[in-house]
Amino acid sequence: MRRPIAFEVFRYAAIALAVAITLVPIAWMTSMAFKPTAEWQATGANLTWWPKSPTLDNFRFIFGQSSTALIVALERTAAKPILSSLLSAGFGTLIAMGAGTAAAYGLSRFKAGGNLPLALLQLRLFPPMAVMIPVMVMWTFLKLNDTWFGLALIYGIVTLPFAFWLMKTFFDDFPREIEEAALVEGCSRFRVFLKVTLPMMAAPLASSALFVFILNWSDYLIALLLTNREWATIPVYMASLSSSMTGQLYGAKAALGLIAAVPPVIAGIAIQRHLVRGLTFGALKQ
Amino acid sequence: MTKDHRVSRRTFLSTAGSGALLAATIGIAPQFIRPGRAFAADALAPGMIGGPTGFEGAERYQYGPDTPEGRAIEALKELKGAGKAPDKIVLGLSDGSIGQLTQPFPAGAPSIKELFEKETGIALDIVPMPNGQEFTKTMQDISTNAGQFDIYAVEWNRLGDLAETGGIVKMDDFVAAHKPEWDDPERGYVNGAKGVSLLNQYRGSTYGVCLDGDFQTWNYRTDLFGDANEKKAFADKFGYELAPPRTFKQLDEISTFFFRPDQNMLGSTDLRTQGWGYTNWYQRFTSMASPNQFLFADDGTPLITSDAGVAATQEYIDSLKYKSPDAISWSWPEQYGNFGQGGAAMTCAFSNLPKFLDNAGNTGSVITGKVGSFLPPGREIDGGLVRRTVLWFNLSASISAQSKNPEAAYLLLQWLGSSRIYSWMTANPGGYFDPFQLSNFADPLVRQTYHDYHMDVVRESVARTVPSINFAGATAFHSALDENLVASLTGAKTAQQAMADTAASWKQTFDKIGSEKMLEAIKTNKAAWPTVVDPIG
């Protein structure tokens, strides 16, 4: 049955609006990243969507070169914060996915862990900030403050419930008959998990990992509290990009924002094939 | 023939990875191949034992053995000789201020950090704290017993709160032993011992060393105010000559006159975002009576629910009409950025604004050579003009109770906060520390970077400055005021409701801290309020 034209027009208009709302900030950030200082705060008639005189100055600036039109000198470049974000978010994701997947499998298959699901859910019942004071005391005692591995550990803990619940849903939907067939053939339970189940769960694993990674990658508050100078992450560093000479360093922030968008985008493209499958995994029940 | 230009994921990732590596290499490499800076040759003036060298006028910042700086350095050397000095002193500092310690100024000079390390052999380890998060980071260090710092630098009016936590050291013994001369009538703090008490002390004991001069000051655009067409249009409309405003009524009229959003011009700007905005409310409220409209009565009753409090708050709300539509999200970066781009006729800012924006080296600023300063607007009361501004933010350094070397930390602060080194440091455009000592206002290098026209106005503004709440509970008092003022600006509360709710919250804080302690603190705070009233006209 053909839908009325008015409906189709409305549908495409709604889609176009949604796409525009989503893309406008990204387009603006991209444009700002290549604008010279003079165009950062242009308003009214001087405001343009695209840079009049495109430049790489903003990128050079955050990596320590002085800008031609900016007499501001940075105390720290963006190199270390980028490394810090990569290490802490990356290893935090590994911790959450490793522990979450193992726990989810145990619970899904053997009902092991008793109240584990609720216990893990408790981690998300209140905002992470509510427990940050005791965490800071513990991290200080353990000498984990201002270290990338300390940050990775807390990221792993905070995002563990997401990893666990997502993976549990996927394991619940995974046909047990396939595992049982392997067991009948003489495979050990661990080998079944490693060689049969996990490879077939690549798609859900990938999509869950990406979700967890983005959560860790975009955190500001935890990193602000648990780092000082050595291992400040991109969001914390970005907040410091302002100067008395020019006010907010919009161009530098946009350049860093653009760089910060690269790892999730690359990860998304790399697992694109799995991503769609992962997001729809279990959508069709047996 | 068609050619399929598909890019495989493998190729994409490989290319993206190579590109990222190349970009990072291009970006990072220059840091490591920059040539080292040449150190200036040493040449101290006769009789001097230390200080900067290598630039014209350096002798003004050098010191003999009988000066606060000289005594501090000698004492540090003694500690070093006795094996009692640390290898390094860790100083937590607002990230925007660090440049004044690490960047050499003027050409040929060493940096403050280099000089200190060279003279004492003790490394200065400066840990950046995000601007605006200084108190949070300090409380974090205290509450978790992290012991990451020897010295904290936080807003001056948090001294009471910090002292009550036991997280900072009482410096009285060090002050007695090393004689910092902060109250020197020629070079020291404005108002001598009274000024020292205000800035460095809590309940009669020294807990901090002032490192800033955040007296809110007013600036205007001389090109706009001097324009013949603007002057005529203004006089025709309002019936008096266009000049920097002397009263809040004039401020509102002139701001309305210049408010031209179609030309990207705002009437006047200030700090309005949560956490910063109440400083401007202070100016309107405290000038409501002569010589001062106090915040508290002598018995501790909040006075902000009075007609004066409600009227000042209503004015504060109404002034949004000639500001940016997003004014209540403005902090100093937005304010400085806008003014530097010629986006406002007037602004109330930290005293360093002309240093940064009326600066030939700041090629991004379009207002260089077009800035003037004026005393805060006020009100005509009882035949006099009451003009008040406020001391707010103003970083002050304290010694951590967890420091293993409190005396060495104190000696660094005495050296850094004394008039010779401080004048040299505050002249440096690399950071936010502003002039506040008598010697700073008269120093040629400071006057050069801050401008003559501005320094005289700042000095006079200091005489008209009220201190914000600086006793125990300051954080709670200001948070309540701040939250309610923001609610009034967004229309969530009326001026009357905002003041009533603030007063209720203040009363709770007052009762929690205790009447005896509070009344003593209020009395001490009031004693530091100004008495200057200007003639009308």
PDB file of C-alpha atoms in Angstrom, chain A residues 28 31-32 34-43 46-55, chain B residues 341:
ATOM      1  CA  TRP A  28      30.434  23.894  13.343  1.00  0.00           C
ATOM      2  CA  SER A  31      34.678  24.603  10.662  1.00  0.00           C
ATOM      3  CA  MET A  32      35.903  26.307  13.858  1.00  0.00           C
ATOM      4  CA  PHE A  34      40.194  25.497  10.760  1.00  0.00           C
ATOM      5  CA  LYS A  35      39.302  29.132  11.453  1.00  0.00           C
ATOM      6  CA  PRO A  36      42.038  31.636  12.283  1.00  0.00           C
ATOM      7  CA  THR A  37      41.839  33.570  15.556  1.00  0.00           C
ATOM      8  CA  ALA A  38      40.177  36.572  13.959  1.00  0.00           C
ATOM      9  CA  GLU A  39      37.215  34.463  12.874  1.00  0.00           C
ATOM     10  CA  TRP A  40      36.615  32.673  16.183  1.00  0.00           C
ATOM     11  CA  GLN A  41      34.240  35.233  17.605  1.00  0.00           C
ATOM     12  CA  ALA A  42      32.839  36.734  14.435  1.00  0.00           C
ATOM     13  CA  THR A  43      29.181  37.619  14.751  1.00  0.00           C
ATOM     14  CA  ASN A  46      30.999  38.536   9.667  1.00  0.00           C
ATOM     15  CA  LEU A  47      29.764  35.141  10.789  1.00  0.00           C
ATOM     16  CA  THR A  48      30.436  32.453   8.213  1.00  0.00           C
ATOM     17  CA  TRP A  49      29.808  28.749   8.167  1.00  0.00           C
ATOM     18  CA  TRP A  50      33.164  27.962   6.632  1.00  0.00           C
ATOM     19  CA  PRO A  51      36.541  29.558   7.365  1.00  0.00           C
ATOM     20  CA  LYS A  52      37.369  32.520   5.142  1.00  0.00           C
ATOM     21  CA  SER A  53      41.067  31.834   5.540  1.00  0.00           C
ATOM     22  CA  PRO A  54      41.415  28.163   6.504  1.00  0.00           C
ATOM     23  CA  THR A  55      44.433  27.414   8.649  1.00  0.00           C
TER      24      THR A  55
ATOM     25  CA  GLN B 341      36.814  42.111  19.844  1.00  0.00           C
TER      26      GLN B 341
END
